[in-house]
Amino acid sequence: MPLFAVGWSLGAQQKAVAPTPPMGWNSWNHFRGKVDDATIRSTAEAMVSSGMRDAGYVYVNIDDTWEGERDAQGNIHSNEKFPDMKALADFVHSKGLKLGIYSSPGAKTCAKFEGSLGHEQQDANTYAAWGIDYLKYDLCGLRDQMKAAGSAEAAHKVMFDAYMKMHDALRATGRPIVYSLCQYGVDSVWAWGPQVGGNLWRTTGDINDKYARMAEIGFSQAGLSRFAGPGHWNDPDMLEVGNGGMSAEEYRTHMSLWAILAAPLLAGNDLSTMTEETKAMLTNRDVIAVDQDPGGRQGDRIDAEGPIEVWARPLEGGAVAIGIFNRLSVPLEAHVNFRKAGFAGDVRARDLWRGTDLGRLPAEYSVQVPGHGVIFLRVTK
């Protein structure tokens, strides 16, 4: 298998919905169960005023705990925290943004609210009527049915069929809705996610705002590049940038690695109170351009020496994004051979975090990398 293999192609509908990895914001990492209508409205306003919308962040996604009861006909209603979901969607749309929502293929969600089991088409129709643009569909509530299936093969079929059922329901609405499979990489979802209509699928368990967990998730994505491409993306979970649990160097590692992975960039901090440093990190146009490269080819690890890892992502036009990562907590000198990224000799490079052109670099290059940090380059011949 070539280092940078392109994943299989999908139907035009899926590609049209997510031709590049979705960018936006999700409520869970910071607000969890405290999310409400006012939170979503203030977040939408902050996405505009901060410049995040203009940098490419468009989805404002409500995670779990919005759900209310079903009426006598089985239609889902939002709870008191969200008195009018259609009006909220209209407000978000008026800002040039899109609204996302959350459910589960089980009877209950992770937080024990109403799931979609047995009501898939009803729920899809409701989301479309409200003006929803993105659905995160979380496996949590289906685990009891999977355990009761009797075998691993039968459990897989229960899961596969459940995700397919919601895909068919969303497609039947006629509304383009991004379909996010949140199921933690169960049964190598990257190998079958496109078959159930997934535009993105979680490849790992939940992230948290600690370097060790972020690194464990991010660096474990080695080898998955061939499964991603326009309309179908590996998803190593949301961004923690700005939530306070990591250093600036660690957050730059987080952003750089996610960009090389062609990962969805879903911020998870409080946008209304973020610092200028956080804002600059999230809106760095050079880094975002790597993540959103129209070629849609996910990067992969090309070299490693102890705690130093070198990852590369091919970009349109022959450039390559190269991340030189130091997984140790103290600075280290890294030795990079650009030939391993496909270059025949000397290269030209731009430092994406410093925003400076480095000029000509030798094919074998040495550089000091901060502890838990990264040197992130755009390299051309």
C-alpha positions as a Markdown table, in Angstrom:
| # | Residue | x | y | z |
|---|---|---|---|---|
| 1 | Met | 0.0 | 0.0 | 0.0 |
| 2 | Pro | 1.5 | 3.4 | -1.0 |
| 3 | Leu | 2.2 | 5.8 | 1.9 |
| 4 | Phe | -0.4 | 8.3 | 0.8 |
| 5 | Ala | -3.1 | 6.1 | -0.7 |
| 6 | Val | -6.4 | 7.8 | -1.6 |
| 7 | Gly | -9.5 | 6.3 | -0.1 |
| 8 | Trp | -12.4 | 4.9 | -2.2 |
| 9 | Ser | -14.8 | 7.3 | -3.8 |
| 10 | Leu | -18.3 | 7.8 | -2.6 |
| 11 | Gly | -21.6 | 9.0 | -4.1 |
| 12 | Ala | -22.0 | 12.6 | -5.1 |
| 13 | Gln | -24.4 | 13.3 | -2.2 |
| 14 | Gln | -21.9 | 12.4 | 0.6 |
| 15 | Lys | -19.0 | 14.3 | -1.1 |
| 16 | Ala | -21.2 | 17.4 | -1.5 |
| 17 | Val | -22.1 | 17.4 | 2.1 |
| 18 | Ala | -18.6 | 17.3 | 3.5 |
| 19 | Pro | -16.1 | 17.8 | 0.7 |
| 20 | Thr | -13.5 | 18.9 | 3.4 |
| 21 | Pro | -13.5 | 18.0 | 7.1 |
| 22 | Pro | -16.3 | 19.9 | 8.9 |
| 23 | Met | -15.3 | 22.9 | 10.9 |
| 24 | Gly | -17.3 | 24.4 | 13.8 |
| 25 | Trp | -18.0 | 24.1 | 17.5 |
| 26 | Asn | -19.5 | 21.5 | 19.8 |
| 27 | Ser | -21.0 | 22.2 | 23.2 |
| 28 | Trp | -19.9 | 19.1 | 25.1 |
| 29 | Asn | -16.3 | 19.7 | 26.1 |
| 30 | His | -16.9 | 22.9 | 28.0 |
| 31 | Phe | -20.6 | 23.2 | 28.7 |
| 32 | Arg | -21.8 | 19.5 | 28.9 |
| 33 | Gly | -25.3 | 19.4 | 30.4 |
| 34 | Lys | -25.4 | 23.2 | 30.9 |
| 35 | Val | -25.9 | 24.0 | 27.3 |
| 36 | Asp | -29.0 | 26.0 | 26.5 |
| 37 | Asp | -30.5 | 28.3 | 23.9 |
| 38 | Ala | -28.7 | 31.3 | 25.2 |
| 39 | Thr | -25.3 | 29.5 | 25.1 |
| 40 | Ile | -25.9 | 28.6 | 21.4 |
| 41 | Arg | -26.9 | 32.1 | 20.5 |
| 42 | Ser | -23.9 | 33.7 | 22.2 |
| 43 | Thr | -21.6 | 31.1 | 20.7 |
| 44 | Ala | -22.9 | 31.9 | 17.2 |
| 45 | Glu | -22.3 | 35.6 | 17.8 |
| 46 | Ala | -18.8 | 34.9 | 19.1 |
| 47 | Met | -18.0 | 32.8 | 16.1 |
| 48 | Val | -18.7 | 35.8 | 13.9 |
| 49 | Ser | -17.1 | 38.5 | 16.0 |
| 50 | Ser | -13.9 | 36.5 | 16.7 |
| 51 | Gly | -13.3 | 35.8 | 13.0 |
| 52 | Met | -13.8 | 32.1 | 13.4 |
| 53 | Arg | -16.7 | 32.0 | 10.9 |
| 54 | Asp | -14.6 | 33.8 | 8.3 |
| 55 | Ala | -11.7 | 31.3 | 9.0 |
| 56 | Gly | -14.0 | 28.4 | 8.1 |
| 57 | Tyr | -15.8 | 27.4 | 11.3 |
| 58 | Val | -19.5 | 27.1 | 10.4 |
| 59 | Tyr | -21.2 | 24.4 | 12.4 |
| 60 | Val | -22.6 | 25.2 | 15.9 |
| 61 | Asn | -23.4 | 21.8 | 17.3 |
| 62 | Ile | -25.7 | 21.1 | 20.3 |
| 63 | Asp | -24.6 | 17.9 | 22.0 |
| 64 | Asp | -26.6 | 15.8 | 24.5 |
| 65 | Thr | -29.2 | 17.1 | 27.0 |
| 66 | Trp | -31.4 | 19.1 | 24.6 |
| 67 | Glu | -34.0 | 16.3 | 24.3 |
| 68 | Gly | -37.5 | 16.6 | 25.8 |
| 69 | Glu | -40.4 | 14.1 | 25.6 |
| 70 | Arg | -42.2 | 12.6 | 22.7 |
| 71 | Asp | -45.8 | 13.6 | 22.0 |
| 72 | Ala | -48.7 | 11.1 | 21.5 |
| 73 | Gln | -47.7 | 10.7 | 17.8 |
| 74 | Gly | -44.1 | 9.9 | 18.8 |
| 75 | Asn | -42.6 | 13.2 | 17.7 |
| 76 | Ile | -39.6 | 14.4 | 19.7 |
| 77 | His | -39.7 | 17.8 | 21.3 |
| 78 | Ser | -36.8 | 19.9 | 22.8 |
| 79 | Asn | -36.9 | 20.5 | 26.6 |
| 80 | Glu | -37.2 | 23.7 | 28.5 |
| 81 | Lys | -33.6 | 24.7 | 27.8 |
| 82 | Phe | -34.5 | 25.0 | 24.1 |
| 83 | Pro | -38.0 | 26.5 | 23.9 |
| 84 | Asp | -38.0 | 26.9 | 20.1 |
| 85 | Met | -35.5 | 24.9 | 18.1 |
| 86 | Lys | -36.7 | 26.2 | 14.7 |
| 87 | Ala | -36.3 | 29.8 | 15.9 |
| 88 | Leu | -32.8 | 28.9 | 17.2 |
| 89 | Ala | -31.8 | 27.4 | 13.8 |
| 90 | Asp | -33.1 | 30.5 | 12.0 |
| 91 | Phe | -31.0 | 32.7 | 14.3 |
| 92 | Val | -27.9 | 30.6 | 13.7 |
| 93 | His | -28.5 | 30.6 | 9.9 |
| 94 | Ser | -28.9 | 34.4 | 10.0 |
| 95 | Lys | -25.3 | 34.6 | 11.1 |
| 96 | Gly | -24.1 | 32.6 | 8.1 |
| 97 | Leu | -23.6 | 29.5 | 10.3 |
| 98 | Lys | -25.2 | 26.0 | 10.5 |
| 99 | Leu | -26.8 | 24.2 | 13.4 |
| 100 | Gly | -26.0 | 20.7 | 14.5 |
| 101 | Ile | -27.8 | 18.3 | 16.9 |
| 102 | Tyr | -27.2 | 15.0 | 18.7 |
| 103 | Ser | -29.0 | 11.7 | 19.2 |
| 104 | Ser | -28.5 | 8.0 | 19.7 |
| 105 | Pro | -29.6 | 4.9 | 17.8 |
| 106 | Gly | -30.6 | 3.5 | 21.2 |
| 107 | Ala | -33.7 | 4.2 | 23.3 |
| 108 | Lys | -31.6 | 6.6 | 25.5 |
| 109 | Thr | -28.6 | 8.8 | 24.9 |
| 110 | Cys | -25.4 | 8.8 | 26.9 |
| 111 | Ala | -26.9 | 11.3 | 29.4 |
| 112 | Lys | -30.2 | 9.2 | 29.5 |
| 113 | Phe | -32.3 | 11.5 | 27.4 |
| 114 | Glu | -34.6 | 10.4 | 24.6 |
| 115 | Gly | -32.9 | 8.5 | 21.8 |
| 116 | Ser | -34.1 | 7.7 | 18.3 |
| 117 | Leu | -34.7 | 3.9 | 18.5 |
| 118 | Gly | -37.9 | 3.2 | 16.6 |
| 119 | His | -38.4 | 6.8 | 15.6 |
| 120 | Glu | -35.6 | 7.3 | 13.1 |
| 121 | Gln | -37.7 | 8.7 | 10.2 |
| 122 | Gln | -39.8 | 10.8 | 12.6 |
| 123 | Asp | -36.6 | 12.3 | 14.1 |
| 124 | Ala | -35.0 | 12.9 | 10.8 |
| 125 | Asn | -38.1 | 14.7 | 9.6 |
| 126 | Thr | -38.2 | 16.8 | 12.7 |
| 127 | Tyr | -34.5 | 17.8 | 12.3 |
| 128 | Ala | -35.1 | 18.7 | 8.7 |
| 129 | Ala | -38.2 | 20.8 | 9.6 |
| 130 | Trp | -36.2 | 22.6 | 12.3 |
| 131 | Gly | -33.4 | 23.4 | 9.8 |
| 132 | Ile | -30.7 | 21.1 | 11.3 |
| 133 | Asp | -27.5 | 20.7 | 9.2 |
| 134 | Tyr | -25.5 | 18.2 | 11.2 |
| 135 | Leu | -26.3 | 15.1 | 13.2 |
| 136 | Lys | -23.9 | 13.5 | 15.7 |
| 137 | Tyr | -25.3 | 9.9 | 16.3 |
| 138 | Asp | -23.9 | 8.4 | 19.4 |
| 139 | Leu | -23.7 | 4.6 | 19.9 |
| 140 | Cys | -24.1 | 4.8 | 23.7 |
| 141 | Gly | -27.8 | 3.8 | 23.9 |
| 142 | Leu | -27.5 | 0.8 | 21.6 |
| 143 | Arg | -25.0 | -1.1 | 23.7 |
| 144 | Asp | -27.7 | -3.2 | 25.5 |
| 145 | Gln | -29.1 | -4.4 | 22.3 |
| 146 | Met | -25.6 | -5.2 | 21.0 |
| 147 | Lys | -24.8 | -7.2 | 24.1 |
| 148 | Ala | -28.0 | -9.1 | 23.8 |
| 149 | Ala | -27.3 | -10.0 | 20.2 |
| 150 | Gly | -25.5 | -13.2 | 21.2 |
| 151 | Ser | -22.3 | -13.0 | 19.1 |
| 152 | Ala | -19.8 | -10.4 | 17.9 |
| 153 | Glu | -21.1 | -10.8 | 14.3 |
| 154 | Ala | -24.7 | -10.3 | 15.4 |
| 155 | Ala | -23.8 | -7.3 | 17.5 |
| 156 | His | -22.0 | -5.7 | 14.5 |
| 157 | Lys | -25.1 | -6.2 | 12.4 |
| 158 | Val | -27.3 | -4.5 | 15.0 |
| 159 | Met | -24.9 | -1.5 | 15.0 |
| 160 | Phe | -24.5 | -1.5 | 11.2 |
| 161 | Asp | -28.3 | -1.7 | 10.6 |
| 162 | Ala | -29.0 | 1.1 | 13.1 |
| 163 | Tyr | -26.6 | 3.5 | 11.5 |
| 164 | Met | -27.9 | 2.6 | 8.0 |
| 165 | Lys | -31.5 | 3.2 | 9.2 |
| 166 | Met | -30.7 | 6.7 | 10.2 |
| 167 | His | -28.7 | 7.4 | 7.1 |
| 168 | Asp | -31.7 | 6.3 | 5.0 |
| 169 | Ala | -34.0 | 8.5 | 7.1 |
| 170 | Leu | -31.8 | 11.5 | 6.7 |
| 171 | Arg | -31.5 | 11.0 | 2.9 |
| 172 | Ala | -35.3 | 10.6 | 2.7 |
| 173 | Thr | -35.8 | 14.1 | 4.0 |
| 174 | Gly | -34.0 | 15.6 | 1.0 |
| 175 | Arg | -32.1 | 18.0 | 3.3 |
| 176 | Pro | -28.2 | 17.8 | 3.2 |
| 177 | Ile | -27.3 | 16.9 | 6.8 |
| 178 | Val | -23.8 | 16.0 | 7.8 |
| 179 | Tyr | -23.9 | 12.5 | 9.3 |
| 180 | Ser | -21.4 | 12.0 | 12.2 |
| 181 | Leu | -21.0 | 8.4 | 13.5 |
| 182 | Cys | -20.0 | 8.7 | 17.2 |
| 183 | Gln | -19.1 | 5.1 | 18.0 |
| 184 | Tyr | -15.5 | 5.2 | 19.2 |
| 185 | Gly | -13.9 | 3.1 | 16.5 |
| 186 | Val | -15.8 | 0.0 | 17.3 |
| 187 | Asp | -15.3 | -2.8 | 14.8 |
| 188 | Ser | -12.9 | -0.7 | 12.7 |
| 189 | Val | -15.6 | 1.7 | 11.7 |
| 190 | Trp | -13.2 | 3.3 | 9.1 |
| 191 | Ala | -13.6 | 0.2 | 7.0 |
| 192 | Trp | -17.4 | 0.3 | 6.8 |
| 193 | Gly | -18.4 | 3.8 | 7.8 |
| 194 | Pro | -19.0 | 4.9 | 4.1 |
| 195 | Gln | -21.4 | 2.0 | 3.6 |
| 196 | Val | -23.8 | 3.4 | 6.2 |
| 197 | Gly | -23.5 | 6.9 | 4.8 |
| 198 | Gly | -21.1 | 8.3 | 7.4 |
| 199 | Asn | -19.5 | 11.6 | 6.5 |
| 200 | Leu | -17.2 | 11.2 | 9.5 |
| 201 | Trp | -16.7 | 8.6 | 12.2 |
| 202 | Arg | -15.0 | 8.6 | 15.5 |
| 203 | Thr | -11.9 | 6.4 | 15.5 |
| 204 | Thr | -11.3 | 6.6 | 19.3 |
| 205 | Gly | -12.8 | 7.0 | 22.7 |
| 206 | Asp | -13.5 | 10.5 | 24.2 |
| 207 | Ile | -10.8 | 13.1 | 24.3 |
| 208 | Asn | -10.1 | 15.2 | 27.4 |
| 209 | Asp | -8.1 | 18.4 | 28.1 |
| 210 | Lys | -4.9 | 16.7 | 29.0 |
| 211 | Tyr | -1.8 | 16.3 | 26.8 |
| 212 | Ala | -1.4 | 12.6 | 27.6 |
| 213 | Arg | -4.9 | 11.8 | 26.3 |
| 214 | Met | -4.7 | 14.1 | 23.3 |
| 215 | Ala | -1.4 | 12.5 | 22.3 |
| 216 | Glu | -2.6 | 9.0 | 22.9 |
| 217 | Ile | -5.6 | 9.6 | 20.5 |
| 218 | Gly | -3.8 | 11.7 | 17.9 |
| 219 | Phe | -0.7 | 9.6 | 17.4 |
| 220 | Ser | -2.7 | 6.4 | 17.4 |
| 221 | Gln | -4.2 | 7.4 | 14.0 |
| 222 | Ala | -1.1 | 6.1 | 12.2 |
| 223 | Gly | -2.1 | 3.8 | 9.4 |
| 224 | Leu | -5.7 | 5.1 | 8.9 |
| 225 | Ser | -4.9 | 7.6 | 6.1 |
| 226 | Arg | -6.1 | 5.4 | 3.3 |
| 227 | Phe | -9.7 | 5.3 | 4.7 |
| 228 | Ala | -10.3 | 9.1 | 4.5 |
| 229 | Gly | -11.2 | 11.4 | 1.6 |
| 230 | Pro | -13.7 | 13.9 | 0.4 |
| 231 | Gly | -17.1 | 13.2 | 2.0 |
| 232 | His | -15.7 | 10.6 | 4.5 |
| 233 | Trp | -13.3 | 11.5 | 7.3 |
| 234 | Asn | -11.6 | 9.8 | 10.2 |
| 235 | Asp | -12.6 | 11.7 | 13.4 |
| 236 | Pro | -10.2 | 11.6 | 16.4 |
| 237 | Asp | -12.7 | 13.7 | 18.4 |
| 238 | Met | -13.1 | 17.4 | 19.1 |
| 239 | Leu | -10.6 | 20.1 | 19.9 |
| 240 | Glu | -9.7 | 21.1 | 23.5 |
| 241 | Val | -7.8 | 24.2 | 22.5 |
| 242 | Gly | -8.6 | 27.0 | 25.0 |
| 243 | Asn | -10.1 | 24.9 | 27.8 |
| 244 | Gly | -7.0 | 25.5 | 29.9 |
| 245 | Gly | -5.7 | 22.0 | 30.6 |
| 246 | Met | -2.7 | 22.1 | 28.2 |
| 247 | Ser | 0.1 | 24.6 | 27.5 |
| 248 | Ala | 0.3 | 26.7 | 24.3 |
| 249 | Glu | 2.9 | 24.3 | 22.9 |
| 250 | Glu | 0.6 | 21.3 | 23.6 |
| 251 | Tyr | -2.3 | 23.0 | 22.0 |
| 252 | Arg | -0.2 | 23.8 | 18.9 |
| 253 | Thr | 0.6 | 20.1 | 18.8 |
| 254 | His | -3.1 | 19.3 | 19.0 |
| 255 | Met | -4.0 | 21.6 | 16.1 |
| 256 | Ser | -1.1 | 20.6 | 13.9 |
| 257 | Leu | -1.7 | 16.9 | 14.3 |
| 258 | Trp | -5.5 | 17.3 | 13.7 |
| 259 | Ala | -4.7 | 19.3 | 10.5 |
| 260 | Ile | -2.3 | 16.6 | 9.2 |
| 261 | Leu | -5.0 | 14.0 | 10.0 |
| 262 | Ala | -7.5 | 15.9 | 7.9 |
| 263 | Ala | -9.6 | 15.7 | 11.0 |
| 264 | Pro | -12.8 | 17.7 | 11.6 |
| 265 | Leu | -12.0 | 20.9 | 13.5 |
| 266 | Leu | -14.7 | 21.3 | 16.1 |
| 267 | Ala | -13.7 | 23.7 | 18.8 |
| 268 | Gly | -14.9 | 22.9 | 22.3 |
| 269 | Asn | -14.1 | 26.0 | 24.4 |
| 270 | Asp | -16.1 | 29.0 | 25.5 |
| 271 | Leu | -15.8 | 31.3 | 22.5 |
| 272 | Ser | -17.2 | 34.2 | 24.4 |
| 273 | Thr | -14.3 | 34.4 | 26.9 |
| 274 | Met | -11.3 | 33.0 | 24.9 |
| 275 | Thr | -8.0 | 34.8 | 25.0 |
| 276 | Glu | -6.3 | 36.4 | 22.0 |
| 277 | Glu | -3.8 | 33.6 | 22.0 |
| 278 | Thr | -6.5 | 31.0 | 21.8 |
| 279 | Lys | -8.3 | 32.9 | 19.0 |
| 280 | Ala | -5.0 | 33.3 | 17.1 |
| 281 | Met | -4.4 | 29.5 | 17.4 |
| 282 | Leu | -7.9 | 28.5 | 16.3 |
| 283 | Thr | -7.9 | 30.9 | 13.3 |
| 284 | Asn | -4.4 | 30.4 | 12.0 |
| 285 | Arg | -5.1 | 30.4 | 8.3 |
| 286 | Asp | -1.9 | 28.5 | 7.3 |
| 287 | Val | -2.8 | 25.6 | 9.7 |
| 288 | Ile | -6.5 | 25.6 | 8.6 |
| 289 | Ala | -5.4 | 25.5 | 5.0 |
| 290 | Val | -3.6 | 22.2 | 5.6 |
| 291 | Asp | -6.7 | 20.7 | 7.3 |
| 292 | Gln | -9.0 | 22.0 | 4.5 |
| 293 | Asp | -6.8 | 21.1 | 1.6 |
| 294 | Pro | -9.1 | 20.3 | -1.3 |
| 295 | Gly | -7.2 | 17.2 | -2.2 |
| 296 | Gly | -8.6 | 15.5 | 0.9 |
| 297 | Arg | -5.7 | 13.2 | 1.5 |
| 298 | Gln | -5.1 | 12.4 | 5.1 |
| 299 | Gly | -1.5 | 12.4 | 6.4 |
| 300 | Asp | 0.4 | 9.7 | 8.2 |
| 301 | Arg | 3.6 | 9.1 | 10.2 |
| 302 | Ile | 6.7 | 8.8 | 8.0 |
| 303 | Asp | 9.4 | 8.5 | 10.6 |
| 304 | Ala | 10.1 | 8.1 | 14.3 |
| 305 | Glu | 13.1 | 8.2 | 16.5 |
| 306 | Gly | 12.3 | 7.7 | 20.2 |
| 307 | Pro | 9.9 | 10.5 | 21.3 |
| 308 | Ile | 10.4 | 12.4 | 18.0 |
| 309 | Glu | 7.8 | 11.6 | 15.3 |
| 310 | Val | 7.6 | 13.1 | 11.8 |
| 311 | Trp | 4.2 | 13.1 | 10.1 |
| 312 | Ala | 3.5 | 14.3 | 6.6 |
| 313 | Arg | 0.4 | 15.2 | 4.5 |
| 314 | Pro | 0.4 | 15.6 | 0.7 |
| 315 | Leu | -1.3 | 18.8 | -0.4 |
| 316 | Glu | -2.7 | 20.0 | -3.7 |
| 317 | Gly | 0.0 | 21.3 | -6.1 |
| 318 | Gly | 2.8 | 19.1 | -4.8 |
| 319 | Ala | 3.4 | 20.7 | -1.4 |
| 320 | Val | 3.6 | 18.6 | 1.7 |
| 321 | Ala | 2.7 | 19.6 | 5.3 |
| 322 | Ile | 5.2 | 18.2 | 7.7 |
| 323 | Gly | 4.8 | 18.1 | 11.5 |
| 324 | Ile | 7.9 | 17.4 | 13.6 |
| 325 | Phe | 6.6 | 16.4 | 17.0 |
| 326 | Asn | 8.4 | 16.0 | 20.3 |
| 327 | Arg | 6.5 | 13.7 | 22.7 |
| 328 | Leu | 8.9 | 14.3 | 25.5 |
| 329 | Ser | 8.3 | 17.2 | 28.0 |
| 330 | Val | 11.8 | 18.7 | 27.4 |
| 331 | Pro | 13.3 | 20.2 | 24.2 |
| 332 | Leu | 15.0 | 17.8 | 21.8 |
| 333 | Glu | 16.8 | 18.1 | 18.6 |
| 334 | Ala | 15.0 | 16.4 | 15.7 |
| 335 | His | 16.6 | 15.1 | 12.5 |
| 336 | Val | 14.4 | 15.1 | 9.5 |
| 337 | Asn | 15.1 | 13.6 | 6.1 |
| 338 | Phe | 12.8 | 15.3 | 3.5 |
| 339 | Arg | 13.4 | 12.5 | 1.1 |
| 340 | Lys | 11.1 | 10.3 | 3.2 |
| 341 | Ala | 8.3 | 12.8 | 2.3 |
| 342 | Gly | 9.0 | 12.4 | -1.4 |
| 343 | Phe | 11.5 | 15.2 | -2.1 |
| 344 | Ala | 14.6 | 14.5 | -4.1 |
| 345 | Gly | 16.9 | 17.0 | -2.4 |
| 346 | Asp | 16.8 | 20.5 | -0.9 |
| 347 | Val | 13.4 | 22.0 | -0.2 |
| 348 | Arg | 11.8 | 25.3 | 0.5 |
| 349 | Ala | 9.7 | 25.6 | 3.7 |
| 350 | Arg | 7.3 | 27.9 | 5.6 |
| 351 | Asp | 6.9 | 27.7 | 9.3 |
| 352 | Leu | 3.1 | 27.7 | 9.7 |
| 353 | Trp | 2.9 | 28.7 | 13.4 |
| 354 | Arg | 5.4 | 31.5 | 13.1 |
| 355 | Gly | 4.1 | 32.6 | 9.7 |
| 356 | Thr | 7.6 | 33.0 | 8.3 |
| 357 | Asp | 9.3 | 31.6 | 5.2 |
| 358 | Leu | 12.5 | 29.7 | 6.1 |
| 359 | Gly | 13.9 | 29.7 | 2.6 |
| 360 | Arg | 15.9 | 26.8 | 1.4 |
| 361 | Leu | 16.5 | 23.8 | 3.7 |
| 362 | Pro | 18.8 | 20.9 | 3.2 |
| 363 | Ala | 17.4 | 17.4 | 2.5 |
| 364 | Glu | 18.6 | 16.3 | 5.9 |
| 365 | Tyr | 17.5 | 19.0 | 8.4 |
| 366 | Ser | 18.0 | 19.3 | 12.1 |
| 367 | Val | 15.8 | 21.5 | 14.3 |
| 368 | Gln | 15.2 | 22.0 | 18.0 |
| 369 | Val | 11.6 | 21.1 | 19.0 |
| 370 | Pro | 10.0 | 22.3 | 22.3 |
| 371 | Gly | 8.9 | 19.8 | 24.9 |
| 372 | His | 5.5 | 18.4 | 23.9 |
| 373 | Gly | 5.7 | 20.8 | 20.9 |
| 374 | Val | 5.8 | 20.8 | 17.2 |
| 375 | Ile | 7.6 | 22.4 | 14.2 |
| 376 | Phe | 4.9 | 22.6 | 11.5 |
| 377 | Leu | 6.1 | 23.2 | 8.0 |
| 378 | Arg | 4.7 | 23.6 | 4.5 |
| 379 | Val | 7.4 | 22.2 | 2.2 |
| 380 | Thr | 7.8 | 22.5 | -1.5 |
| 381 | Lys | 10.6 | 21.4 | -3.9 |
